[in-house]
GROMACS .gro file of C-alpha atoms in nm:
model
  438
    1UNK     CA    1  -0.576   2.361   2.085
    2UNK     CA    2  -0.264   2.523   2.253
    3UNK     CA    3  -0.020   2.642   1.978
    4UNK     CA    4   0.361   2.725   1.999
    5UNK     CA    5   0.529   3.049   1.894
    6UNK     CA    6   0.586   2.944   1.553
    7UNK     CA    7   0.264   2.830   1.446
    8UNK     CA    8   0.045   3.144   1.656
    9UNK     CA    9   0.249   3.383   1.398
   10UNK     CA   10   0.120   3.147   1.144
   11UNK     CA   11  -0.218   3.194   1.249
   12UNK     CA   12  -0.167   3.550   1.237
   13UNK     CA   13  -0.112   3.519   0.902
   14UNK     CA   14   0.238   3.642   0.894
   15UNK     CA   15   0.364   3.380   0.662
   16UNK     CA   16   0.043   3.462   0.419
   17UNK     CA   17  -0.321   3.355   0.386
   18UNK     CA   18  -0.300   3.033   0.228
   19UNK     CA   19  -0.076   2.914   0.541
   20UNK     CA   20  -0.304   3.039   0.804
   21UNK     CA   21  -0.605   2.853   0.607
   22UNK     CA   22  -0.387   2.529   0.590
   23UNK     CA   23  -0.289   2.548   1.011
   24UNK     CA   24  -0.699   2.659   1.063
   25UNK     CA   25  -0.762   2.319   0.892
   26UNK     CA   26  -0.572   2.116   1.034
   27UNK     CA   27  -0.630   2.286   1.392
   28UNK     CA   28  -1.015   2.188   1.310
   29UNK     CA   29  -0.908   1.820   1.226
   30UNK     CA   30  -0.723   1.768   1.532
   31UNK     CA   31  -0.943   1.939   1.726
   32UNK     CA   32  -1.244   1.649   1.582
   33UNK     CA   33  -1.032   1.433   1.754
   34UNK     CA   34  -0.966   1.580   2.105
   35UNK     CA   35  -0.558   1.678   2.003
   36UNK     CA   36  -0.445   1.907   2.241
   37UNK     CA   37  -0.112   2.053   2.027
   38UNK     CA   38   0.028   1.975   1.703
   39UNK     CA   39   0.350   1.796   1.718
   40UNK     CA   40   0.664   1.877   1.456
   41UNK     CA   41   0.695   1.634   1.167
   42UNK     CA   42   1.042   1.481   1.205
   43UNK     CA   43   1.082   1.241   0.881
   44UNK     CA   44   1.348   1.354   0.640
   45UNK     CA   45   1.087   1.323   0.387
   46UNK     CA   46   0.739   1.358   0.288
   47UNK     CA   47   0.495   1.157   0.119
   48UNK     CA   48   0.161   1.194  -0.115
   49UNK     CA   49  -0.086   1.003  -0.173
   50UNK     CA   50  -0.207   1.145  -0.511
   51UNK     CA   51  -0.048   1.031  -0.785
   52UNK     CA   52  -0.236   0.899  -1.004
   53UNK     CA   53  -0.457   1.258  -1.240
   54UNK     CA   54  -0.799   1.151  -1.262
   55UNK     CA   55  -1.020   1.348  -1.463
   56UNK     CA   56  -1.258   1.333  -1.165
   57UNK     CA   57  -0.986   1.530  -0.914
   58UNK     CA   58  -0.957   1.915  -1.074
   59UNK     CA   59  -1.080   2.061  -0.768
   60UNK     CA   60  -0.763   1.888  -0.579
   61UNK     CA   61  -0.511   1.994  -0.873
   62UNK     CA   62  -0.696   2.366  -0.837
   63UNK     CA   63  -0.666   2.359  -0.458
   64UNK     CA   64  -0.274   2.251  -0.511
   65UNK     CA   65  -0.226   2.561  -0.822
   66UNK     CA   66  -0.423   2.799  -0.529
   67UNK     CA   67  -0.129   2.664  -0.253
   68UNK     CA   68   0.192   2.667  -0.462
   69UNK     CA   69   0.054   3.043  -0.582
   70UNK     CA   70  -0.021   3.150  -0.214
   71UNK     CA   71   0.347   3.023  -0.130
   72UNK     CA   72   0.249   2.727   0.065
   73UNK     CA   73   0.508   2.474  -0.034
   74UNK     CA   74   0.583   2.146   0.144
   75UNK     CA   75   0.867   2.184   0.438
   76UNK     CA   76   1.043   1.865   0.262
   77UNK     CA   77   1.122   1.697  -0.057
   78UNK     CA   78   0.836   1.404  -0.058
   79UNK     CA   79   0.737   1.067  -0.231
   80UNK     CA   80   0.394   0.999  -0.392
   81UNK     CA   81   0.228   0.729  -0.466
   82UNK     CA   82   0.221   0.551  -0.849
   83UNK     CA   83   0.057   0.657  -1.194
   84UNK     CA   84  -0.250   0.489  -1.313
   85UNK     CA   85  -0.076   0.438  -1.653
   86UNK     CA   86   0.248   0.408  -1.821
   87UNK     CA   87   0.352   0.383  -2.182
   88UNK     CA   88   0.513   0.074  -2.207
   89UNK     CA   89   0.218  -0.091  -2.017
   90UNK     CA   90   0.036  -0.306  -2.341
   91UNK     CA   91  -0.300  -0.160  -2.465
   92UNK     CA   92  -0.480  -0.122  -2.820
   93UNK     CA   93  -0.481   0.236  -2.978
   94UNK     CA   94  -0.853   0.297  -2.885
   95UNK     CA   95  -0.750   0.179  -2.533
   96UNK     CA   96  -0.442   0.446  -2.476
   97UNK     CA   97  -0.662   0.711  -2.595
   98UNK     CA   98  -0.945   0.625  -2.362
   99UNK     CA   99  -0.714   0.588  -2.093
  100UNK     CA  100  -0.577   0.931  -2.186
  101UNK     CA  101  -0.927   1.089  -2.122
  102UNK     CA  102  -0.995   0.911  -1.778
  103UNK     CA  103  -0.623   1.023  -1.649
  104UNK     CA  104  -0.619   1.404  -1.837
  105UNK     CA  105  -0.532   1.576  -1.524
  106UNK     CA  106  -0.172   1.352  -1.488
  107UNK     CA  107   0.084   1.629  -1.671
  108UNK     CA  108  -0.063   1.909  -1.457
  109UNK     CA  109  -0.097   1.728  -1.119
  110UNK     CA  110   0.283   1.622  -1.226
  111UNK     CA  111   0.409   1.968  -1.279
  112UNK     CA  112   0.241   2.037  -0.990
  113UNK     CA  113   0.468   1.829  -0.787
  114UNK     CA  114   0.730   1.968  -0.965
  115UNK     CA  115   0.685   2.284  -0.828
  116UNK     CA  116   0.611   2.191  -0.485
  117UNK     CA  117   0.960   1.978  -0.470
  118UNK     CA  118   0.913   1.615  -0.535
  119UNK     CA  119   1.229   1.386  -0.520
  120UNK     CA  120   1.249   1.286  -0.875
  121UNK     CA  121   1.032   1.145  -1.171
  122UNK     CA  122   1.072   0.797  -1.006
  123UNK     CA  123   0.931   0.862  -0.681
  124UNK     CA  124   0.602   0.735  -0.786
  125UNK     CA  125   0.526   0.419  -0.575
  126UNK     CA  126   0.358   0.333  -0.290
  127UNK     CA  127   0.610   0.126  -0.134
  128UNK     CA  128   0.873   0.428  -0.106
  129UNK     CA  129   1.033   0.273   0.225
  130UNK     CA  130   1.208   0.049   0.009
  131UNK     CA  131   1.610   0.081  -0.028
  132UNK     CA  132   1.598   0.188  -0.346
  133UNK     CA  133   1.359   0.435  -0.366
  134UNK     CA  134   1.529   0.641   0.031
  135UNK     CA  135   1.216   0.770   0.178
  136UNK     CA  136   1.280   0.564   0.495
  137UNK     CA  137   1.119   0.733   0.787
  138UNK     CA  138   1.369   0.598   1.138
  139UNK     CA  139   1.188   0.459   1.480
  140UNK     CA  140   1.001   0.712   1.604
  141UNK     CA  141   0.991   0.976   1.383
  142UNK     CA  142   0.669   1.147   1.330
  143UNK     CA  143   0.513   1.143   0.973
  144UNK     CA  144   0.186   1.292   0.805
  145UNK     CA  145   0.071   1.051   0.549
  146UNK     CA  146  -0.177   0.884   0.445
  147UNK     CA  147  -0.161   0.593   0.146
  148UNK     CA  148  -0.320   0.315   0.375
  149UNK     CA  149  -0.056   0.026   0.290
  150UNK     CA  150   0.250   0.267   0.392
  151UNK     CA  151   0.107   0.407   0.685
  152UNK     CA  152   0.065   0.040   0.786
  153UNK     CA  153   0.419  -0.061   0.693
  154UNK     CA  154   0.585   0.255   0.857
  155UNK     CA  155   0.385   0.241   1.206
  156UNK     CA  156   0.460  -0.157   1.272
  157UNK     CA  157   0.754  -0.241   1.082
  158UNK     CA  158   1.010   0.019   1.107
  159UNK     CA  159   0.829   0.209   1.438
  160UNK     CA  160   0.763   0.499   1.308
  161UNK     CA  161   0.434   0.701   1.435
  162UNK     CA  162   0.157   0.851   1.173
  163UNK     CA  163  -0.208   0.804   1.149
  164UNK     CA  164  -0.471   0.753   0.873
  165UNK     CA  165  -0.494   1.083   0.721
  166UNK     CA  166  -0.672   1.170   0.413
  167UNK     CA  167  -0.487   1.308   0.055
  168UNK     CA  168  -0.537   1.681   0.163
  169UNK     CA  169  -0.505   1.679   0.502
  170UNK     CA  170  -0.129   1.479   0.459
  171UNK     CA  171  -0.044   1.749   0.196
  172UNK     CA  172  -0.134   1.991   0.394
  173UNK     CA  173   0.053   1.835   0.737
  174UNK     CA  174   0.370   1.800   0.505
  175UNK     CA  175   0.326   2.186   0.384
  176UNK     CA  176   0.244   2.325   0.739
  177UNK     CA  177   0.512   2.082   0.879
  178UNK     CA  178   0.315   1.987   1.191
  179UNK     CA  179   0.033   1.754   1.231
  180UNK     CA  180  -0.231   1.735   1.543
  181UNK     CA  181  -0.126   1.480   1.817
  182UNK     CA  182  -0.401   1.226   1.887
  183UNK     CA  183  -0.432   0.820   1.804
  184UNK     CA  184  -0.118   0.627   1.676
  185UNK     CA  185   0.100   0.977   1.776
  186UNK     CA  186   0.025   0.864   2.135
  187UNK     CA  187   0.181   0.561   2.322
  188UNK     CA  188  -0.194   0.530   2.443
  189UNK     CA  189  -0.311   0.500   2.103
  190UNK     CA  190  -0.055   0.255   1.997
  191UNK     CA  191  -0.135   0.014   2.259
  192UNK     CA  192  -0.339  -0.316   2.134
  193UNK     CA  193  -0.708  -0.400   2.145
  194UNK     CA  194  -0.687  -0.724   2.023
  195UNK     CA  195  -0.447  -1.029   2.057
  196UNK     CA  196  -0.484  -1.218   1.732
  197UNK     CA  197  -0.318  -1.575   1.830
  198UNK     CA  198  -0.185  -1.775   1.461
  199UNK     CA  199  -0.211  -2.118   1.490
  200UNK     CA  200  -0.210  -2.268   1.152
  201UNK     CA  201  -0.101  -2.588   1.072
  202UNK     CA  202   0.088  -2.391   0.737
  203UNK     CA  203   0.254  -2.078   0.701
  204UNK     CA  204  -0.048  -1.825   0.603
  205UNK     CA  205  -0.049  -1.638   0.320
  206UNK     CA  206  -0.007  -1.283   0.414
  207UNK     CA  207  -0.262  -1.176   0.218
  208UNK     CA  208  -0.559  -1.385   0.360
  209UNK     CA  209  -0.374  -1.333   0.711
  210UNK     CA  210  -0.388  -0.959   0.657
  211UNK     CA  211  -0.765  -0.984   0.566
  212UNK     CA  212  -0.883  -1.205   0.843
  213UNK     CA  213  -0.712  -0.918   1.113
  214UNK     CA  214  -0.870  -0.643   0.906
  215UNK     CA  215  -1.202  -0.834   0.942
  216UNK     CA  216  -1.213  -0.873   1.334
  217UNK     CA  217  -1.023  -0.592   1.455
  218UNK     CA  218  -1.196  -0.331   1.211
  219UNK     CA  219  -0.990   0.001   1.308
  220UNK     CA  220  -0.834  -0.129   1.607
  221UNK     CA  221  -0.445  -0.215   1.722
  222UNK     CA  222  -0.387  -0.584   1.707
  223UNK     CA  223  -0.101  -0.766   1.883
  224UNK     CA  224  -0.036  -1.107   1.677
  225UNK     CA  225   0.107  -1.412   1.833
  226UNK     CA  226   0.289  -1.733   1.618
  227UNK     CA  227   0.397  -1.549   1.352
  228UNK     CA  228   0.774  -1.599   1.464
  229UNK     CA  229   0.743  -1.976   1.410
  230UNK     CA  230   0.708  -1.908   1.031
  231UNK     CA  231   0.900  -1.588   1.003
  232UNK     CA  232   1.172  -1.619   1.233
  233UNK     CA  233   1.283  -1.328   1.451
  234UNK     CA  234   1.544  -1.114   1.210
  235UNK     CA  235   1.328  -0.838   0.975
  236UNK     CA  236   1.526  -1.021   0.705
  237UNK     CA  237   1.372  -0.894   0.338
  238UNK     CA  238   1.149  -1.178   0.280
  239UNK     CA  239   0.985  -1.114   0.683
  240UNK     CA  240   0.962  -0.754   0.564
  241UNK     CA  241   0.768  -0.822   0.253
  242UNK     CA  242   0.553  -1.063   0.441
  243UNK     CA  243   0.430  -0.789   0.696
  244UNK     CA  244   0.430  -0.531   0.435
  245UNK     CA  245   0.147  -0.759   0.223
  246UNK     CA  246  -0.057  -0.859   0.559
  247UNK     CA  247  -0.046  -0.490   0.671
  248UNK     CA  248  -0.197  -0.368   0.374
  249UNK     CA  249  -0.481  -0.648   0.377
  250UNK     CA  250  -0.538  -0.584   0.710
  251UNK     CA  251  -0.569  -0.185   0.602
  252UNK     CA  252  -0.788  -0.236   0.305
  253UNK     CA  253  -1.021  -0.481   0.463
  254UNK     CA  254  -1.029  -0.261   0.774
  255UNK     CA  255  -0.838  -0.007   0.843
  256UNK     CA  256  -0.573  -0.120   1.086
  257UNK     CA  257  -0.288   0.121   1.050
  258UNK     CA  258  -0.044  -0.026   1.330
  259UNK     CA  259  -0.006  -0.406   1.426
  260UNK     CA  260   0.266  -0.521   1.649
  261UNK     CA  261   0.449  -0.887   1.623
  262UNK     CA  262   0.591  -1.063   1.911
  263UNK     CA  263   0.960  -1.105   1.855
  264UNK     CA  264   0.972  -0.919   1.543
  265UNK     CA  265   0.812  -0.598   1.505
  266UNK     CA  266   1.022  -0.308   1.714
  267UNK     CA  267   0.784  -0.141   1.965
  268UNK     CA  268   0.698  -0.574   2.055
  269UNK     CA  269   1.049  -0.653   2.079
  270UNK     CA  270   1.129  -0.330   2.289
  271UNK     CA  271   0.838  -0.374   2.492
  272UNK     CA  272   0.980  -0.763   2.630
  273UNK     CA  273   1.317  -0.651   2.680
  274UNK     CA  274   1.388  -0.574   3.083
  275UNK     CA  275   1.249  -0.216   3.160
  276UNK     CA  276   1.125  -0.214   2.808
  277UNK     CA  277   0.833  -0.024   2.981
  278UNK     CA  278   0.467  -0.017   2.963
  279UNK     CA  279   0.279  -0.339   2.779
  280UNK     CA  280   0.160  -0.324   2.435
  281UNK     CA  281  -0.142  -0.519   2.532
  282UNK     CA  282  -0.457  -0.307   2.683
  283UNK     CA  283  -0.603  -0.516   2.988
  284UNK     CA  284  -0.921  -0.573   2.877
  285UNK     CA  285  -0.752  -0.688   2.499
  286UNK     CA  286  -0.976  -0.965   2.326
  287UNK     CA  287  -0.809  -1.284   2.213
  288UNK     CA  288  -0.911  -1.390   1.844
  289UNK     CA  289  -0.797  -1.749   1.692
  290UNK     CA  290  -0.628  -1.768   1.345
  291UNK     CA  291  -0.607  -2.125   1.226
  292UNK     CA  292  -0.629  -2.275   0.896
  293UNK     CA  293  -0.974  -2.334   0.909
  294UNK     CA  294  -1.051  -1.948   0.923
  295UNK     CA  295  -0.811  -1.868   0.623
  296UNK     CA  296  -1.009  -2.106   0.462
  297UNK     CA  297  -1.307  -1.929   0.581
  298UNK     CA  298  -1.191  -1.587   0.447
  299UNK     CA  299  -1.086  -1.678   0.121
  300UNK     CA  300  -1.426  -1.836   0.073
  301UNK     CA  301  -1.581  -1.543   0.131
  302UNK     CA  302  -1.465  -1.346  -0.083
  303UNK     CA  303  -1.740  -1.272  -0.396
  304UNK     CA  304  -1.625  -1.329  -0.788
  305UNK     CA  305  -1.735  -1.005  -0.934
  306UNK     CA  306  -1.767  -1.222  -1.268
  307UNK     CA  307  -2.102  -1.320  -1.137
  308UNK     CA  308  -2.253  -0.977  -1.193
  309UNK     CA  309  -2.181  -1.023  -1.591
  310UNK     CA  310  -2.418  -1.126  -1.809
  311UNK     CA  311  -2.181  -1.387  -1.931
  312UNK     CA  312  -1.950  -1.482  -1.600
  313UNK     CA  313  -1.771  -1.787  -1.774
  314UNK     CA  314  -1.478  -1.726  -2.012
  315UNK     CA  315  -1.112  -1.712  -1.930
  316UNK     CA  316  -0.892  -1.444  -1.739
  317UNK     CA  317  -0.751  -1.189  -1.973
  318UNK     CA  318  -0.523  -0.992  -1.781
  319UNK     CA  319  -0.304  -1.065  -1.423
  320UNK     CA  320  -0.183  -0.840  -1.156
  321UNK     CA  321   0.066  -0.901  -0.874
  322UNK     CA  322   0.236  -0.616  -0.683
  323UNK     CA  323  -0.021  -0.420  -0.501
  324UNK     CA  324   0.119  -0.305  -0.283
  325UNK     CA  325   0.438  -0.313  -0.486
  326UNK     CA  326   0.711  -0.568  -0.532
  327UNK     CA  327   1.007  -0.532  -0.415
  328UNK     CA  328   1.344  -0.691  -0.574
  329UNK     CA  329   1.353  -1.041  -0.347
  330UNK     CA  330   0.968  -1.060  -0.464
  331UNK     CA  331   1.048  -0.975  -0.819
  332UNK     CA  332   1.307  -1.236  -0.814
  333UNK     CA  333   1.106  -1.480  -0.614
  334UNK     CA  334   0.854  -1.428  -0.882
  335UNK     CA  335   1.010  -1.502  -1.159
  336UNK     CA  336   1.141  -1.824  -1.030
  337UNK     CA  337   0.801  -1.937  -0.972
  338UNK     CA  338   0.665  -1.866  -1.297
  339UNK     CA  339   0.990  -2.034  -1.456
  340UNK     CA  340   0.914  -2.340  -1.242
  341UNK     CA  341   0.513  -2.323  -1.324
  342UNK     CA  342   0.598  -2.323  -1.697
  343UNK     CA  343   0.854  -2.580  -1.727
  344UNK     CA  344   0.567  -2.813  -1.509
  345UNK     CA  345   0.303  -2.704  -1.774
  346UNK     CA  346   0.497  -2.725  -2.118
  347UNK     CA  347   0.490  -2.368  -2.206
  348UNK     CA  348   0.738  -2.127  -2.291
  349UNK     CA  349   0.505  -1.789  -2.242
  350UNK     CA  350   0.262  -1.675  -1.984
  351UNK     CA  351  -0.112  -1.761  -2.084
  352UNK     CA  352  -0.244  -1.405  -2.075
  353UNK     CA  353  -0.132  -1.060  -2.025
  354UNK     CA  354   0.056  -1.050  -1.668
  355UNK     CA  355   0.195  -0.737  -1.505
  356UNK     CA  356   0.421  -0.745  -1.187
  357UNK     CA  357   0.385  -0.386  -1.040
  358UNK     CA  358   0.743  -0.215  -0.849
  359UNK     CA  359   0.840   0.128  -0.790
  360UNK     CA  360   1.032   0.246  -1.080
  361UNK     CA  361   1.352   0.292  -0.874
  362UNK     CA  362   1.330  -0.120  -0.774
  363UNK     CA  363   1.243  -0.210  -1.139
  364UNK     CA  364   1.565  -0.024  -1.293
  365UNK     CA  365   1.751  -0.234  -0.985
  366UNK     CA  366   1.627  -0.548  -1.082
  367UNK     CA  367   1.706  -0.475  -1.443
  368UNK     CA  368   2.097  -0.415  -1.304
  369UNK     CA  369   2.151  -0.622  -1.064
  370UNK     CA  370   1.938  -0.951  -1.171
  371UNK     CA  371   2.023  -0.893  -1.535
  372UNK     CA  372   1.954  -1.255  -1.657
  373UNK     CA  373   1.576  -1.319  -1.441
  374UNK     CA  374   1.451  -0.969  -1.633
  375UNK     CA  375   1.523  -1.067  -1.883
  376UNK     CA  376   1.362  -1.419  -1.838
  377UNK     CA  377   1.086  -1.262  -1.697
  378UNK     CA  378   1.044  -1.037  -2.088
  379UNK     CA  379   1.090  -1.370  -2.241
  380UNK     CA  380   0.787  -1.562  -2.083
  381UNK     CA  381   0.589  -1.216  -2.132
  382UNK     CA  382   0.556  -1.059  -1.862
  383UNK     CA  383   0.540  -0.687  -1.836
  384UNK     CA  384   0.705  -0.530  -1.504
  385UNK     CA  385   0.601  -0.177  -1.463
  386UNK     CA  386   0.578   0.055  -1.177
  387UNK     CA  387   0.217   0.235  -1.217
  388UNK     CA  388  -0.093   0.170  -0.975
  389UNK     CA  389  -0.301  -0.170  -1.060
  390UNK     CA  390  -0.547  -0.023  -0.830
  391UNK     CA  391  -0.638   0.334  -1.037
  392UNK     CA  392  -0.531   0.110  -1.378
  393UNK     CA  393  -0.830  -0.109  -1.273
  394UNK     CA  394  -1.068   0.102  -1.089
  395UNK     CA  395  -1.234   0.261  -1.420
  396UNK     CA  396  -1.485   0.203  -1.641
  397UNK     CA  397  -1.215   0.111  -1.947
  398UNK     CA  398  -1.134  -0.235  -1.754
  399UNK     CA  399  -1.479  -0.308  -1.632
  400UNK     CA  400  -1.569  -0.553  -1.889
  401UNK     CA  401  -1.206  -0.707  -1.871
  402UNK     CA  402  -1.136  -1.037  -1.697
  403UNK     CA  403  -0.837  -0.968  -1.450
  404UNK     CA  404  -0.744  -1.165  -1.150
  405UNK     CA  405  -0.487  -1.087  -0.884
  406UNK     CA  406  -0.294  -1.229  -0.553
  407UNK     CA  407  -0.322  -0.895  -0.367
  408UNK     CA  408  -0.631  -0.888  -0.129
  409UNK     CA  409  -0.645  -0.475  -0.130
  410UNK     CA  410  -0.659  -0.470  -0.559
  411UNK     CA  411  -0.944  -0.725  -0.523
  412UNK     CA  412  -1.086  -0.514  -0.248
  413UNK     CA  413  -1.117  -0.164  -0.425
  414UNK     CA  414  -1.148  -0.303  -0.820
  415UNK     CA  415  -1.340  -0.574  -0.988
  416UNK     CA  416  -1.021  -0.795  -0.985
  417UNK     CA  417  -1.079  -1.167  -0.868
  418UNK     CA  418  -0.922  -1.314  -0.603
  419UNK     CA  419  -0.652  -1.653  -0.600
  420UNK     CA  420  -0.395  -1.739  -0.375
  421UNK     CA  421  -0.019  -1.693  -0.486
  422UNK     CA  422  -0.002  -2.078  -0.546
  423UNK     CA  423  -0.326  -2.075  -0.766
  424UNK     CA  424  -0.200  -1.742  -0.964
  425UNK     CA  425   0.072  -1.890  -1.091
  426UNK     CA  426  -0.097  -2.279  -1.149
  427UNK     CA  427  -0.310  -1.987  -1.423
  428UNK     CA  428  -0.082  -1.786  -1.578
  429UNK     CA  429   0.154  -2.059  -1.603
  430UNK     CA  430  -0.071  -2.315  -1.702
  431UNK     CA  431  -0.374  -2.166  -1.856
  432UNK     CA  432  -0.736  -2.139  -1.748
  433UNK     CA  433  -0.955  -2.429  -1.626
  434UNK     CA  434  -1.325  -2.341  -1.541
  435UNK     CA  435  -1.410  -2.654  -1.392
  436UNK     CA  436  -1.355  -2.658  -1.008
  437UNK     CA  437  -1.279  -2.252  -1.013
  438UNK     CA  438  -1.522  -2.133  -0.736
   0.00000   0.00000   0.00000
C-alpha cells in the first residue's frame, strides 16, 4: 500500500507505538482487500459501535485503556451506539441485579469514551443521523464506521461513502483518521449488482421489503425500482424512516450496506440527471421481482423461536419497536396507532410491557415538542427509552421471556418473534389470541 507523508512518519513511529500498531492494522486490512492507499476521513464526526459493556468484552475495554494510555485518541468528537440497559426501563430487583452482572463493564467502557472525546452522555443511539442527535455525515464525505443499520442509512440515503467495518477496526479508522480505499469508497464498488423491481399490489412494509433484498442480494449493491409510487420523490421524514427500516433489514438479513432508489435516493437521482455520468447499474445486473406474493413468502418464513420451549403456548410478555430507533414522526405516528388500537379494543392500557426505543436526544424532543402524545403514550403504559433492544434481549436473563417485535434485525439477532406493524399493535392493543397465530 502506497502511503502519504503524514501517515509514513506515522509508521515510523514518530507519533508513538500505539499509532504505528493502529496504521500497521489497518494497512493489513486494506491490504486483505486489494486497497491501494488510505483515503482521509472527512465527516465532522465519528461514530462507535460499542456501546453497550458486556461482561464478555474486557479484552476490547483493555485494548481501548492500552490506546487512550499510548495517546491514540480519536481525530473527532464521535457518536456510539445505545446501552443495553437503562434505569427507568421496568424490571424486578433480582432482574436489575442480574442485568448488572451481564453489563459490568458499562461505567468503564463509558469513562472510556469519556476520555477519548465522545459528544455527550446522550450520544448513545444508533440512529445518530437524526436532527436531533447532529452527527450528520454530508454527500460524499468519507466515514469509518461500522453499526450495520447506519452504515446502510449513511451510504444510500444521505450519499455518504463507508463500508462494513468491524467495532475495532472503525475505532481505530476514527483514531488514525484514515481508512483503506476499496468497496463502497469506490464509484466501482458502489455500482449495482442487482435490480430489485417492487411491484406490489400494497405499499410493503419496510421491514419485510428490507429482508426480502437482504435475502437475494446477500452482500451485493441493489438498485430498486417502484418504490417512488409509494414513497413519492421528496426524502420527506416519513420516506426517510421508511429507507432507514428497509436498509437495516436488508443489512441484518444480508449484509447490504448501500442500496440506491430510483427518483429518491441521491447518487440514483444524480445519476438520471443530463451528464449525471456513469450508470448505477453494472451490465450484467440481475433483475429480481418483489410482489406481494414474495412478502408473503418472507414473512412466512421466518421461524417462532417459541417452538424450541418446552412449553411454546402462553401469551407475549414484553414488546419492542424501535430497532433501529424511532425517530420523532415515528414516535408520534406510534402513539396514534396505539390510541386508535385501544379505543377499537375497549382498553385504556397496553396489554403487556411495551417499549418504543429512540435516541435519548429524540426522546427529550418528543417530550418538548409533542408534550400532550408523551404523555398519552405514559398513560396507556408504554415505556419510551433510548437503550439497545438488541443487547437488552440478546442474553440469557430474557431467554425464557416471551417478547415480540416489528423490527426484522431484533428478530434476526435475539429470540424476539416476528409480526407486522399492523399485527403489533392488533396485540398490544388488544391482547393475545393464540388461535390463528402462526
Amino acid at each position: 500500500m502506497i502511503l502519504n507523508e503524514e501517515l509514513l512518519a506515522v509508521q515510523r513511529g514518530e507519533q508513538g507505538e500505539a499509532m504505528r500498531k493502529v496504521l500497521n492494522t489497518l494497512v493489513m486490512y486494506g491490504e486483505a482487500f486489494g486497497a491501494k492507499r488510505m483515503v482521509k476521513i472527512t465527516g465532522k464526526m465519528g461514530h462507535a459501535v460499542i456501546g453497550t459493556g458486556s461482561m464478555t468484552w474486557k479484552p476490547v475495554f483493555d485494548l481501548m485503556e492500552a490506546l487512550i494510555e499510548g495517546g491514540a485518541l480519536p481525530r473527532q468528537s464521535f457518536t456510539t451506539d445505545p446501552r443495553g440497559v437503562e434505569p427507568h426501563v421496568p424490571m424486578s430487583l433480582a432482574d436489575r441485579a442480574m442485568f448488572k452482572v451481564i453489563f459490568s463493564g458499562q461505567k468503564r467502557m463509558e469513562k472510556e469514551w469519556e476520555r477519548m472525546g465522545i459528544k455527550d452522555q446522550n450520544a448513545y443511539t444508533c440512529t445518530a443521523y437524526m436532527d436531533e442527535v447532529g452527527n450528520i455525515p454530508e454527500y460524499g464525505d468519507i466515514l469509518g464506521w461500522a453499526e450495520s443499520s447506519a452504515v446502510s442509512y449513511v451510504n444510500s440515503v444521505i450519499g455518504a461513502r463507508c463500508n462494513r467495518n468491524s467495532g475495532i477496526l472503525e475505532l481505530m479508522s476514527n483514531i488514525l483518521g484514515y481508512v483503506p480505499e476499496f468497496g463502497l469508497l469506490t464509484d466501482e464498488g458502489r455500482k449495482a449488482d442487482w435490480i430489485i423491481e417492487v411491484r406490489c399490489q400494497n405499499r410493503p412494509e419496510p421491514q419485510l421489503l428490507g429482508s426480502a433484498i437482504g435475502f437475494k442480494c446477500v452482500e451485493d449493491v441493489p438498485f430498486i425500482r417502484g418504490l417512488d409510487k409509494w414513497l413519492g420523490t421528496d426524502l420527506t421524514q416519513t420516506v426517510r424512516d421508511y429507507l432507514k427500516d428497509m436498509g437495516a433489514a436488508a443489512a441484518s438479513n444480508g449484509s447490504v450496506g448501500l442500496y440506491h432508489v430510483e427518483n429518491i435516493t441521491p447518487e440514483a437521482v444524480l445519476s438520471s440527471l443530463p451528464g449525471g455520468g456513469n450508470s448505477l447499474i453494472k451490465e450484467n445486473a440481475k433483475v429480481f421481482v418483489i410482489d406481494d406474493e414474495e412478502i408473503a413468502r418472507v414473512k412466512a418464513s421466518y421461524p417462532n423461536p417459541w417452538e424450541e420451549r418446552k412449553d411454546p403456548s402462553g401469551a407475549p410478555e414484553l414488546a419492542f419497536a424501535g430497532c433501529p430507533h424511532f425517530s420523532c414522526e415515528q414516535l408520534c405516528d406510534w402513539t396514534d396507532r396505539l390510541t386508535e388500537g385501544l379505543k377499537k379494543h375497549g382498553n385504556q392500557k397496553v396489554t403487556m410491557n411495551t417499549i418504543f426505543c429512540a435516541a435519548p436526544d429524540v426522546r427529550e424532543a418528543f417530550e418538548k415538542n409533542y408534550p400532550e402524545k408523551a404523555l398519552k403514550l405514559k398513560y396507556i403504559g408504554v415505556t419510551v427509552s433510548g437503550l439497545c433492544p438488541l443487547s437488552y434481549t440478546s442474553n440469557p436473563l430474557t431467554d425464557n421471556i416471551r417478547i415480540i417485535t416489528a423490527s426484522n434485525k431484533l428478530r434476526y439477532y435475539s429470540k424476539a418473534r416476528f409480526f407486522s406493524e399492523e399485527e403489533l399493535v392488533d396485540i398490544i392493543t388488544g391482547g393475545w389470541k393464540e388461535e390463528g397465530r402462526k
